[in-house]
Amino acid sequence: MVNPGKRMHRLQALLALRHGPGAAILPPEITRIHMDFAMKWNDGHFGPRKFWKICLPRLKFWNPAIPMLVNRTPDQSAPAKMSIYFRQASLSSDTPSALTSKLSTLPLAQQPHSSTENEHPAPDPEEGERVVTIDMKNVHSDQILTEFIAKTGAVPVHPTPDEQVEMRQVEDLNQRAAVDRSIVKKYLDDKRREERMLATARQEAEAIKMANQ
């Protein structure tokens, strides 16, 4: 039987992944998403990094079949851009794109992948694709997400009534845990203070004893 505390922590992690900024279902016309930005957060790259850390995992959770590549570069002066690739309206969502057909012939090691060395910048759209871009440099992650939702037509995912109950239970648990941590911290602080006072008293008593010899 799973420990109730462990179960609640797992539930908290799952709910945090399923819901929050970035939890949205993308339309079938989107074939892939590509992000380009710098390794460090400064020089206008804080917003893109936060979007990558917070929003992209939820987007991937709800859209596991859509490739989402992150290409980072050591060059802090580089642009920060998101490229969203769409299948042309004339093509059915069941029709493999030119990119899919092309990648299927390549060994796995040669296929595009996320990079920290600017190995795979956003490519030009393939035949049957069009691309929409978002300039992310010096832009807050919330604004990036708003523009992303508007340009993709993504549908935000909201918690079900049962999940709302679970989220309240998790919040109650967190609040109780914070109170418990505060009580334990006070106990340990008081104990350490008493130990320091006892040590000081012993030192003073030893000093008086030595002075009287």
XYZ file of N, CA, C and O in Angstrom:
852
model
N 0.845 -1.203 0.000
C 0.000 0.000 0.000
C 0.878 1.251 0.000
O 1.856 1.337 0.742
N 0.534 2.212 -0.851
C 1.321 3.429 -0.960
C 1.092 4.324 0.249
O -0.047 4.528 0.676
N 2.177 4.844 0.801
C 2.083 5.775 1.914
C 1.255 6.991 1.501
O 1.473 7.565 0.432
N 0.258 7.406 2.336
C -0.593 8.547 1.956
C 0.198 9.815 1.652
O -0.153 10.583 0.746
N 1.284 10.033 2.416
C 2.098 11.221 2.160
C 2.766 11.172 0.801
O 2.774 12.166 0.056
N 3.317 9.996 0.444
C 3.951 9.843 -0.863
C 2.924 9.990 -1.982
O 3.189 10.588 -3.018
N 1.735 9.411 -1.750
C 0.691 9.517 -2.758
C 0.322 10.975 -2.993
O 0.139 11.409 -4.140
N 0.224 11.751 -1.918
C -0.156 13.152 -2.054
C 0.928 13.942 -2.784
O 0.640 14.812 -3.611
N 2.195 13.620 -2.501
C 3.288 14.324 -3.178
C 3.303 13.985 -4.671
O 3.558 14.849 -5.515
N 3.021 12.718 -4.998
C 2.944 12.336 -6.411
C 1.763 13.026 -7.093
O 1.868 13.462 -8.240
N 0.668 13.105 -6.388
C -0.506 13.783 -6.926
C -0.200 15.259 -7.165
O -0.592 15.834 -8.185
N 0.514 15.869 -6.226
C 0.878 17.273 -6.367
C 1.732 17.483 -7.622
O 1.515 18.433 -8.386
N 2.704 16.601 -7.833
C 3.570 16.721 -9.007
C 2.768 16.541 -10.297
O 2.981 17.265 -11.277
N 1.841 15.587 -10.305
C 1.025 15.348 -11.501
C 0.116 16.540 -11.793
O 0.004 16.983 -12.946
N -0.528 17.062 -10.747
C -1.414 18.209 -10.947
C -0.628 19.428 -11.424
O -1.109 20.204 -12.255
N 0.591 19.601 -10.901
C 1.423 20.733 -11.315
C 1.815 20.614 -12.785
O 1.979 21.623 -13.474
N 1.953 19.374 -13.278
C 2.288 19.168 -14.680
C 1.067 19.316 -15.577
O 1.148 19.842 -16.693
N -0.085 18.874 -15.090
C -1.301 18.885 -15.903
C -1.933 20.271 -16.020
O -2.562 20.578 -17.035
N -1.755 21.097 -14.991
C -2.475 22.373 -14.968
C -1.559 23.523 -14.579
O -0.635 23.364 -13.786
N -1.868 24.678 -15.145
C -1.070 25.868 -14.917
C -0.730 26.502 -16.253
O -1.214 26.079 -17.316
N 0.121 27.524 -16.268
C 0.493 28.187 -17.521
C 1.095 27.199 -18.519
O 2.019 26.460 -18.201
N 0.525 27.169 -19.719
C 1.015 26.264 -20.747
C 0.164 25.024 -20.940
O 0.348 24.303 -21.924
N -0.767 24.778 -20.025
C -1.650 23.621 -20.182
C -2.679 23.951 -21.257
O -3.634 24.684 -21.017
N -2.472 23.416 -22.444
C -3.357 23.721 -23.573
C -3.225 22.639 -24.628
O -2.173 22.010 -24.764
N -4.308 22.450 -25.373
C -4.321 21.475 -26.468
C -4.179 22.224 -27.783
O -4.952 23.140 -28.074
N -3.193 21.835 -28.557
C -2.908 22.507 -29.818
C -3.751 21.930 -30.953
O -4.108 20.748 -30.929
N -4.067 22.731 -31.945
C -4.839 22.235 -33.091
C -4.000 21.259 -33.912
O -2.758 21.316 -33.891
N -4.650 20.372 -34.649
C -3.916 19.348 -35.410
C -3.066 19.914 -36.544
O -2.212 19.203 -37.077
N -3.290 21.174 -36.912
C -2.506 21.760 -38.005
C -1.054 22.009 -37.613
O -0.192 22.178 -38.472
N -0.769 22.072 -36.314
C 0.596 22.360 -35.870
C 1.440 21.092 -35.986
O 1.083 20.032 -35.474
N 2.574 21.224 -36.676
C 3.437 20.059 -36.906
C 4.628 20.010 -35.947
O 5.123 18.933 -35.636
N 5.101 21.184 -35.487
C 6.264 21.203 -34.584
C 6.442 22.603 -34.027
O 5.920 23.593 -34.574
N 7.195 22.678 -32.936
C 7.504 23.957 -32.279
C 9.008 23.995 -32.039
O 9.612 23.007 -31.621
N 9.596 25.154 -32.308
C 11.049 25.301 -32.173
C 11.339 26.583 -31.404
O 10.816 27.640 -31.749
N 12.165 26.477 -30.364
C 12.557 27.654 -29.591
C 14.062 27.879 -29.723
O 14.854 26.940 -29.600
N 14.432 29.137 -29.966
C 15.846 29.540 -30.019
C 16.064 30.662 -29.016
O 15.381 31.697 -29.075
N 17.008 30.470 -28.099
C 17.370 31.537 -27.160
C 18.719 31.202 -26.540
O 19.290 30.130 -26.786
N 19.244 32.118 -25.715
C 20.590 31.967 -25.160
C 20.586 31.093 -23.910
O 19.556 30.840 -23.299
N 21.781 30.656 -23.535
C 21.935 29.759 -22.395
C 21.571 30.437 -21.077
O 20.926 29.849 -20.212
N 21.996 31.680 -20.898
C 21.799 32.383 -19.634
C 20.561 33.273 -19.720
O 20.035 33.555 -20.792
N 20.112 33.733 -18.544
C 18.844 34.458 -18.480
C 18.980 35.941 -18.811
O 17.982 36.589 -19.133
N 20.189 36.495 -18.724
C 20.336 37.944 -18.884
C 20.269 38.355 -20.357
O 20.144 37.522 -21.251
N 20.331 39.664 -20.582
C 20.292 40.238 -21.941
C 19.010 39.891 -22.690
O 19.019 39.621 -23.900
N 17.895 39.866 -21.958
C 16.604 39.695 -22.606
C 16.133 38.266 -22.781
O 15.115 38.030 -23.448
N 16.837 37.305 -22.176
C 16.475 35.902 -22.372
C 15.782 35.283 -21.158
O 15.582 34.057 -21.128
N 15.420 36.104 -20.172
C 14.763 35.558 -18.980
C 13.369 35.018 -19.309
O 12.984 33.924 -18.869
N 12.586 35.782 -20.068
C 11.234 35.360 -20.432
C 11.214 34.043 -21.200
O 10.458 33.128 -20.855
N 12.044 33.909 -22.260
C 12.085 32.630 -22.972
C 12.483 31.453 -22.088
O 11.922 30.364 -22.199
N 13.470 31.676 -21.203
C 13.895 30.586 -20.310
C 12.757 30.180 -19.376
O 12.541 28.987 -19.125
N 12.020 31.157 -18.853
C 10.911 30.836 -17.949
C 9.803 30.108 -18.694
O 9.205 29.158 -18.159
N 9.514 30.527 -19.922
C 8.514 29.827 -20.732
C 8.946 28.382 -20.951
O 8.130 27.449 -20.856
N 10.207 28.178 -21.256
C 10.754 26.837 -21.477
C 10.620 25.975 -20.219
O 10.204 24.819 -20.290
N 10.945 26.554 -19.072
C 10.933 25.792 -17.824
C 9.516 25.513 -17.324
O 9.240 24.438 -16.785
N 8.613 26.480 -17.479
C 7.290 26.380 -16.851
C 6.205 25.948 -17.840
O 5.400 25.054 -17.546
N 6.167 26.570 -18.997
C 5.053 26.338 -19.929
C 5.284 25.157 -20.865
O 4.351 24.387 -21.136
N 6.497 25.009 -21.367
C 6.734 23.974 -22.377
C 6.474 22.555 -21.861
O 5.912 21.732 -22.604
N 6.856 22.212 -20.611
C 6.543 20.853 -20.133
C 5.049 20.549 -20.143
O 4.643 19.419 -20.460
N 4.217 21.537 -19.828
C 2.768 21.312 -19.841
C 2.262 21.187 -21.283
O 1.386 20.372 -21.574
N 2.801 21.995 -22.174
C 2.416 21.868 -23.579
C 2.768 20.477 -24.107
O 1.981 19.858 -24.831
N 3.927 19.989 -23.735
C 4.352 18.668 -24.195
C 3.491 17.575 -23.566
O 3.184 16.567 -24.228
N 3.102 17.756 -22.315
C 2.250 16.766 -21.650
C 0.935 16.601 -22.399
O 0.467 15.474 -22.608
N 0.344 17.714 -22.799
C -0.965 17.667 -23.453
C -0.860 17.417 -24.957
O -1.869 17.100 -25.604
N 0.339 17.557 -25.523
C 0.524 17.361 -26.962
C 1.777 16.513 -27.213
O 2.752 16.980 -27.818
N 1.773 15.291 -26.735
C 2.998 14.471 -26.782
C 3.473 14.146 -28.196
O 4.664 13.865 -28.388
N 2.576 14.184 -29.177
C 2.966 13.796 -30.534
C 3.640 14.928 -31.300
O 4.207 14.690 -32.372
N 3.586 16.144 -30.782
C 4.155 17.292 -31.499
C 5.608 17.495 -31.066
O 5.877 17.727 -29.877
N 6.564 17.427 -31.999
C 7.966 17.679 -31.639
C 8.150 19.110 -31.131
O 7.625 20.057 -31.732
N 8.881 19.248 -30.030
C 9.168 20.561 -29.448
C 10.657 20.616 -29.145
O 11.120 20.013 -28.178
N 11.395 21.332 -29.985
C 12.844 21.403 -29.856
C 13.274 22.742 -29.255
O 12.680 23.786 -29.552
N 14.302 22.681 -28.422
C 14.857 23.876 -27.786
C 16.324 23.969 -28.185
O 17.129 23.097 -27.841
N 16.654 25.008 -28.916
C 18.018 25.233 -29.383
C 18.600 26.444 -28.657
O 18.177 27.574 -28.886
N 19.538 26.186 -27.761
C 20.140 27.288 -26.998
C 21.553 27.570 -27.505
O 22.228 26.688 -28.023
N 21.962 28.801 -27.334
C 23.268 29.223 -27.818
C 24.044 29.940 -26.712
O 23.447 30.615 -25.872
N 25.371 29.811 -26.698
C 26.173 30.561 -25.715
C 26.210 32.054 -25.988
O 26.620 32.838 -25.124
N 25.779 32.469 -27.174
C 25.810 33.874 -27.573
C 24.624 34.621 -26.959
O 23.489 34.489 -27.423
N 24.881 35.408 -25.936
C 23.810 36.137 -25.253
C 23.213 37.256 -26.099
O 22.116 37.723 -25.824
N 23.921 37.671 -27.138
C 23.402 38.732 -28.011
C 22.481 38.177 -29.096
O 21.900 38.945 -29.868
N 22.328 36.869 -29.141
C 21.513 36.245 -30.182
C 20.033 36.555 -29.979
O 19.593 36.867 -28.866
N 19.244 36.475 -31.041
C 17.794 36.673 -30.899
C 17.174 35.562 -30.053
O 17.768 34.504 -29.850
N 15.978 35.824 -29.568
C 15.169 34.807 -28.883
C 13.873 34.696 -29.673
O 13.057 35.614 -29.672
N 13.696 33.559 -30.325
C 12.567 33.430 -31.252
C 11.919 32.055 -31.109
O 12.599 31.049 -30.932
N 10.592 32.051 -31.168
C 9.861 30.802 -31.240
C 9.284 30.661 -32.643
O 8.705 31.606 -33.170
N 9.482 29.490 -33.220
C 8.946 29.198 -34.551
C 7.884 28.111 -34.419
O 8.153 27.044 -33.863
N 6.688 28.398 -34.908
C 5.569 27.459 -34.841
C 5.223 27.064 -36.272
O 4.871 27.912 -37.099
N 5.320 25.781 -36.557
C 5.121 25.283 -37.910
C 3.718 24.705 -38.050
O 3.271 23.913 -37.215
N 3.048 25.114 -39.122
C 1.678 24.676 -39.395
C 1.632 23.863 -40.679
O 2.317 24.191 -41.657
N 0.813 22.854 -40.682
C 0.508 22.124 -41.909
C -0.422 22.982 -42.757
O -1.350 23.586 -42.241
N -0.167 23.051 -44.034
C -1.013 23.858 -44.907
C -2.428 23.318 -44.909
O -2.664 22.105 -44.814
N -3.373 24.226 -45.032
C -4.791 23.857 -44.908
C -5.223 22.823 -45.942
O -6.161 22.063 -45.727
N -4.535 22.778 -47.074
C -4.928 21.854 -48.134
C -4.573 20.410 -47.816
O -5.037 19.479 -48.475
N -3.731 20.208 -46.767
C -3.289 18.864 -46.428
C -4.075 18.329 -45.250
O -4.355 19.043 -44.296
N -4.408 17.063 -45.297
C -5.101 16.411 -44.187
C -4.123 16.173 -43.045
O -2.919 15.979 -43.256
N -4.635 16.198 -41.816
C -3.793 15.938 -40.658
C -3.266 14.513 -40.650
O -2.311 14.192 -39.952
N -3.895 13.629 -41.440
C -3.446 12.246 -41.528
C -2.349 12.055 -42.570
O -1.732 10.995 -42.646
N -2.112 13.103 -43.371
C -1.089 13.009 -44.409
C 0.275 13.314 -43.811
O 0.472 14.383 -43.228
N 1.253 12.398 -43.923
C 2.590 12.669 -43.369
C 3.196 13.896 -44.026
O 3.111 14.073 -45.239
N 3.803 14.773 -43.236
C 4.433 15.966 -43.788
C 5.724 15.592 -44.489
O 6.271 14.494 -44.316
N 6.241 16.535 -45.290
C 7.512 16.294 -45.973
C 8.622 16.084 -44.958
O 9.537 15.280 -45.169
N 8.534 16.793 -43.841
C 9.558 16.644 -42.797
C 9.524 15.244 -42.205
O 10.556 14.606 -42.028
N 8.311 14.751 -41.896
C 8.193 13.409 -41.324
C 8.769 12.371 -42.263
O 9.501 11.460 -41.851
N 8.443 12.496 -43.525
C 8.968 11.547 -44.508
C 10.485 11.647 -44.610
O 11.190 10.636 -44.726
N 11.002 12.874 -44.530
C 12.448 13.090 -44.632
C 13.170 12.506 -43.420
O 14.190 11.820 -43.546
N 12.639 12.762 -42.208
C 13.292 12.297 -40.985
C 13.241 10.780 -40.853
O 14.133 10.185 -40.249
N 12.207 10.181 -41.420
C 12.075 8.731 -41.285
C 13.205 7.989 -41.982
O 13.462 6.820 -41.701
N 13.905 8.665 -42.904
C 15.014 8.032 -43.626
C 16.355 8.289 -42.966
O 17.368 7.725 -43.381
N 16.393 9.148 -41.928
C 17.649 9.494 -41.270
C 17.872 8.641 -40.033
O 16.921 8.321 -39.312
N 19.134 8.289 -39.742
C 19.432 7.626 -38.466
C 19.071 8.548 -37.308
O 19.089 9.783 -37.447
N 18.756 7.972 -36.161
C 18.321 8.767 -35.013
C 19.350 9.819 -34.629
O 18.996 10.953 -34.291
N 20.634 9.487 -34.718
C 21.686 10.422 -34.304
C 21.753 11.654 -35.203
O 22.266 12.695 -34.807
N 21.245 11.538 -36.441
C 21.304 12.662 -37.378
C 20.029 13.496 -37.388
O 19.959 14.510 -38.069
N 19.030 13.074 -36.651
C 17.785 13.817 -36.625
C 17.912 15.053 -35.721
O 18.678 15.046 -34.761
N 17.198 16.126 -36.026
C 17.267 17.331 -35.183
C 16.875 17.018 -33.743
O 15.987 16.210 -33.480
N 17.572 17.674 -32.814
C 17.282 17.468 -31.398
C 17.601 18.752 -30.651
O 18.250 19.654 -31.179
N 17.140 18.834 -29.417
C 17.434 20.005 -28.601
C 18.937 20.104 -28.381
O 19.643 19.093 -28.281
N 19.441 21.338 -28.291
C 20.885 21.550 -28.237
C 21.228 22.720 -27.331
O 20.435 23.660 -27.177
N 22.411 22.662 -26.731
C 22.926 23.788 -25.941
C 24.096 24.461 -26.655
O 24.743 25.334 -26.082
N 24.376 24.045 -27.884
C 25.507 24.582 -28.634
C 25.070 25.173 -29.970
O 25.870 25.241 -30.908
N 23.811 25.549 -30.065
C 23.275 26.139 -31.295
C 23.461 25.212 -32.501
O 23.725 25.652 -33.622
N 23.293 23.909 -32.266
C 23.473 22.929 -33.336
C 22.280 22.872 -34.289
O 22.434 22.524 -35.460
N 21.087 23.189 -33.762
C 19.887 23.026 -34.585
C 18.989 24.260 -34.500
O 17.938 24.230 -33.870
N 19.402 25.368 -35.122
C 18.512 26.540 -35.174
C 17.263 26.223 -35.978
O 17.216 25.241 -36.737
N 16.253 27.056 -35.815
C 14.973 26.813 -36.490
C 15.174 26.754 -37.998
O 15.705 27.685 -38.600
N 14.739 25.672 -38.636
C 14.898 25.546 -40.087
C 13.779 26.266 -40.837
O 12.769 26.676 -40.259
N 13.964 26.384 -42.129
C 12.891 26.906 -42.977
C 11.758 25.877 -43.018
O 11.985 24.675 -42.837
N 10.538 26.331 -43.249
C 9.434 25.366 -43.350
C 9.637 24.421 -44.520
O 10.170 24.798 -45.567
N 9.195 23.179 -44.326
C 9.277 22.185 -45.388
C 8.109 22.390 -46.366
O 7.208 23.197 -46.130
N 8.144 21.646 -47.432
C 7.035 21.698 -48.383
C 5.745 21.282 -47.679
O 5.703 20.281 -46.962
N 4.715 22.088 -47.855
C 3.450 21.798 -47.193
C 3.342 22.398 -45.808
O 2.372 22.126 -45.089
N 4.325 23.211 -45.414
C 4.313 23.863 -44.096
C 4.363 25.378 -44.262
O 4.823 25.893 -45.278
N 3.901 26.070 -43.252
C 4.137 27.502 -43.093
C 4.576 27.724 -41.660
O 4.304 26.908 -40.771
N 5.279 28.817 -41.420
C 5.812 29.064 -40.090
C 5.361 30.422 -39.574
O 5.297 31.400 -40.325
N 5.013 30.460 -38.288
C 4.668 31.700 -37.597
C 5.677 31.876 -36.472
O 6.006 30.908 -35.763
N 6.193 33.085 -36.295
C 7.238 33.302 -35.291
C 6.764 34.250 -34.194
O 5.867 35.069 -34.396
N 7.396 34.126 -33.044
C 7.169 35.014 -31.904
C 8.520 35.526 -31.443
O 9.415 34.723 -31.136
N 8.691 36.832 -31.419
C 9.925 37.436 -30.902
C 9.839 37.428 -29.371
O 9.018 38.126 -28.777
N 10.685 36.657 -28.716
C 10.605 36.478 -27.265
C 11.606 37.321 -26.485
O 11.551 37.365 -25.257
N 12.509 37.983 -27.157
C 13.562 38.710 -26.446
C 12.992 39.905 -25.695
O 12.196 40.674 -26.241
N 13.377 40.023 -24.425
C 12.902 41.096 -23.542
C 11.382 41.052 -23.351
O 10.755 42.087 -23.097
N 10.799 39.874 -23.454
C 9.348 39.719 -23.298
C 9.086 38.790 -22.118
O 9.737 37.750 -21.978
N 8.130 39.165 -21.252
C 7.780 38.340 -20.096
C 7.157 37.031 -20.564
O 6.469 36.971 -21.594
N 7.376 35.971 -19.798
C 6.861 34.651 -20.179
C 5.338 34.646 -20.298
O 4.782 33.945 -21.162
N 4.646 35.416 -19.457
C 3.181 35.477 -19.555
C 2.742 36.069 -20.883
O 1.768 35.609 -21.498
N 3.463 37.098 -21.329
C 3.124 37.721 -22.607
C 3.444 36.778 -23.774
O 2.697 36.729 -24.770
N 4.541 36.032 -23.638
C 4.878 35.042 -24.668
C 3.755 34.021 -24.777
O 3.325 33.661 -25.878
N 3.271 33.552 -23.627
C 2.197 32.557 -23.630
C 0.922 33.126 -24.240
O 0.240 32.444 -25.022
N 0.591 34.367 -23.915
C -0.608 35.001 -24.477
C -0.526 35.074 -25.995
O -1.491 34.741 -26.705
N 0.639 35.474 -26.510
C 0.816 35.566 -27.959
C 0.802 34.166 -28.586
O 0.256 33.971 -29.677
N 1.370 33.197 -27.880
C 1.383 31.821 -28.375
C -0.037 31.280 -28.518
O -0.394 30.691 -29.542
N -0.867 31.488 -27.493
C -2.261 31.023 -27.533
C -3.008 31.693 -28.686
O -3.773 31.050 -29.422
N -2.770 33.007 -28.843
C -3.479 33.748 -29.894
C -3.074 33.277 -31.286
O -3.918 33.146 -32.180
N -1.784 33.004 -31.497
C -1.304 32.663 -32.833
C -1.533 31.202 -33.194
O -1.609 30.867 -34.382
N -1.635 30.342 -32.192
C -1.829 28.919 -32.484
C -3.291 28.498 -32.421
O -3.660 27.477 -33.016
N -4.100 29.245 -31.692
C -5.474 28.811 -31.487
C -5.569 27.680 -30.484
O -6.547 26.921 -30.479
N -4.565 27.556 -29.619
C -4.564 26.503 -28.604
C -5.730 26.700 -27.638
O -6.123 27.832 -27.339
N -6.254 25.595 -27.138
C -7.380 25.634 -26.203
C -6.857 25.325 -24.803
O -6.393 24.206 -24.541
N -6.904 26.298 -23.889
C -6.418 26.045 -22.520
C -7.193 24.920 -21.843
O -8.394 24.750 -22.057
N -6.483 24.149 -21.038
C -7.084 23.038 -20.297
C -7.329 23.495 -18.861
O -6.425 24.014 -18.204
N -8.558 23.297 -18.389
C -8.911 23.695 -17.029
C -9.150 22.455 -16.158
O -9.588 21.410 -16.666
N -8.873 22.561 -14.868
C -9.073 21.404 -13.992
C -10.530 20.974 -13.940
O -11.441 21.808 -13.985
N -10.751 19.685 -13.843
C -12.095 19.149 -13.657
C -12.516 19.397 -12.208
O -11.677 19.714 -11.353
N -13.801 19.270 -11.903
C -14.231 19.431 -10.495
C -13.470 18.513 -9.535
O -13.096 18.936 -8.433
N -13.241 17.259 -9.943
C -12.496 16.335 -9.084
C -11.059 16.821 -8.875
O -10.513 16.733 -7.764
N -10.446 17.329 -9.942
C -9.074 17.840 -9.815
C -9.030 19.093 -8.951
O -8.055 19.306 -8.213
N -10.053 19.920 -9.022
C -10.100 21.098 -8.153
C -10.134 20.686 -6.685
O -9.479 21.312 -5.847
N -10.892 19.625 -6.389
C -10.918 19.106 -5.012
C -9.530 18.618 -4.604
O -9.045 18.904 -3.508
N -8.869 17.887 -5.506
C -7.526 17.374 -5.213
C -6.534 18.512 -5.036
O -5.652 18.449 -4.162
N -6.673 19.552 -5.835
C -5.764 20.698 -5.711
C -5.948 21.404 -4.378
O -4.979 21.852 -3.758
N -7.201 21.488 -3.910
C -7.447 22.089 -2.589
C -6.860 21.203 -1.499
O -6.308 21.721 -0.505
N -6.957 19.890 -1.659
C -6.373 18.980 -0.673
C -4.856 19.140 -0.622
O -4.269 19.152 0.473
N -4.246 19.272 -1.777
C -2.795 19.470 -1.832
C -2.412 20.791 -1.180
O -1.430 20.875 -0.431
N -3.191 21.832 -1.439
C -2.914 23.143 -0.841
C -3.050 23.081 0.678
O -2.215 23.644 1.406
N -4.081 22.386 1.167
C -4.240 22.219 2.616
C -3.050 21.476 3.206
O -2.551 21.834 4.282
N -2.599 20.446 2.504
C -1.434 19.693 2.970
C -0.199 20.572 3.038
O 0.571 20.515 4.003
N -0.004 21.402 2.013
C 1.152 22.299 1.997
C 1.095 23.300 3.145
O 2.124 23.615 3.764
N -0.099 23.815 3.427
C -0.238 24.764 4.524
C 0.058 24.101 5.871
O 0.741 24.682 6.721
N -0.442 22.869 6.067
C -0.168 22.151 7.316
C 1.318 21.837 7.436
O 1.899 21.921 8.525
N 1.925 21.473 6.290
C 3.355 21.175 6.301
C 4.169 22.414 6.659
O 5.162 22.331 7.387
N 3.734 23.581 6.174
C 4.433 24.825 6.508
C 4.332 25.116 7.992
O 5.310 25.554 8.625
N 3.150 24.879 8.585
C 2.980 25.079 10.036
C 3.863 24.115 10.803
O 4.533 24.490 11.772
N 3.883 22.848 10.371
C 4.715 21.846 11.046
C 6.192 22.217 10.968
O 6.930 22.078 11.961
N 6.636 22.681 9.807
C 8.036 23.079 9.660
C 8.371 24.236 10.578
O 9.460 24.303 11.169
N 7.425 25.173 10.729
C 7.647 26.315 11.605
C 7.771 25.866 13.065
O 8.642 26.362 13.802
N 6.932 24.921 13.474
C 6.986 24.416 14.848
C 8.311 23.689 15.104
O 8.971 23.902 16.136
N 8.707 22.845 14.155
C 9.963 22.115 14.312
C 11.146 23.070 14.333
O 12.085 22.903 15.128
N 11.121 24.089 13.467
C 12.218 25.058 13.432
C 12.325 25.795 14.766
O 13.440 25.994 15.287
N 11.180 26.200 15.327
C 11.208 26.897 16.610
C 11.777 25.991 17.704
O 12.578 26.431 18.544
N 11.372 24.713 17.687
C 11.883 23.767 18.683
C 13.399 23.622 18.566
O 14.121 23.664 19.579
N 13.895 23.455 17.342
C 15.330 23.288 17.142
C 16.096 24.559 17.491
O 17.179 24.502 18.097
N 15.541 25.720 17.131
C 16.191 26.996 17.475
C 16.273 27.166 18.984
O 17.316 27.595 19.519
N 15.175 26.846 19.691
C 15.180 26.960 21.159
C 16.195 25.999 21.772
O 16.913 26.360 22.726
N 16.252 24.782 21.224
C 17.191 23.790 21.759
C 18.629 24.232 21.542
O 19.470 24.126 22.461
N 18.941 24.768 20.376
C 20.298 25.234 20.096
C 20.651 26.417 20.988
O 21.787 26.542 21.460
N 19.661 27.300 21.220
C 19.916 28.446 22.086
C 20.210 27.990 23.513
O 21.129 28.510 24.170
N 19.454 27.027 24.011
C 19.703 26.498 25.361
C 21.083 25.844 25.447
O 21.795 26.003 26.448
N 21.449 25.107 24.374
C 22.772 24.470 24.378
C 23.887 25.504 24.393
O 24.904 25.322 25.072
N 23.696 26.614 23.652
C 24.713 27.671 23.656
C 24.799 28.318 25.034
O 25.901 28.618 25.522
N 23.634 28.541 25.668
C 23.633 29.143 27.004
C 24.316 28.232 28.013
O 25.087 28.699 28.866
N 24.045 26.920 27.945
C 24.696 25.968 28.847
C 26.198 25.935 28.622
O 26.989 25.880 29.584
N 26.599 25.968 27.355
C 28.035 25.958 27.057
C 28.705 27.214 27.600
O 29.809 27.154 28.168
N 28.040 28.363 27.436
C 28.588 29.615 27.963
C 28.688 29.564 29.483
O 29.694 29.988 30.073
N 27.638 29.019 30.138
C 27.655 28.922 31.604
C 28.780 28.015 32.077
O 29.454 28.306 33.075
N 29.003 26.889 31.352
C 30.092 25.989 31.749
C 31.437 26.669 31.605
O 32.342 26.517 32.464
N 31.605 27.430 30.515
C 32.870 28.143 30.311
C 33.114 29.170 31.413
O 34.230 29.312 31.930
N 32.040 29.888 31.788
C 32.184 30.894 32.846
C 32.497 30.223 34.186
O 33.341 30.723 34.962
N 31.814 29.083 34.461
C 32.077 28.382 35.704
C 33.508 27.862 35.745
O 34.190 27.920 36.784
N 34.002 27.359 34.616
C 35.379 26.869 34.556
C 36.375 28.003 34.739
O 37.409 27.835 35.410
N 36.038 29.168 34.152
C 36.927 30.320 34.298
C 36.994 30.776 35.747
O 38.072 31.117 36.283
N 35.840 30.787 36.431
C 35.832 31.192 37.853
C 36.626 30.192 38.695
O 37.381 30.559 39.604
N 36.453 28.890 38.388
C 37.166 27.858 39.126
C 38.664 28.010 38.951
O 39.446 27.900 39.938
N 39.111 28.293 37.739
C 40.539 28.468 37.480
C 41.077 29.703 38.169
O 42.206 29.710 38.686
N 40.234 30.765 38.225
C 40.687 32.013 38.860
C 40.822 31.854 40.359
O 41.655 32.541 41.000
N 40.061 30.948 40.987
C 40.109 30.778 42.441
C 41.163 29.787 42.891
O 41.342 29.563 44.102
N 41.814 29.111 41.970
C 42.858 28.157 42.382
C 44.154 28.858 42.739
O 44.490 29.897 42.226
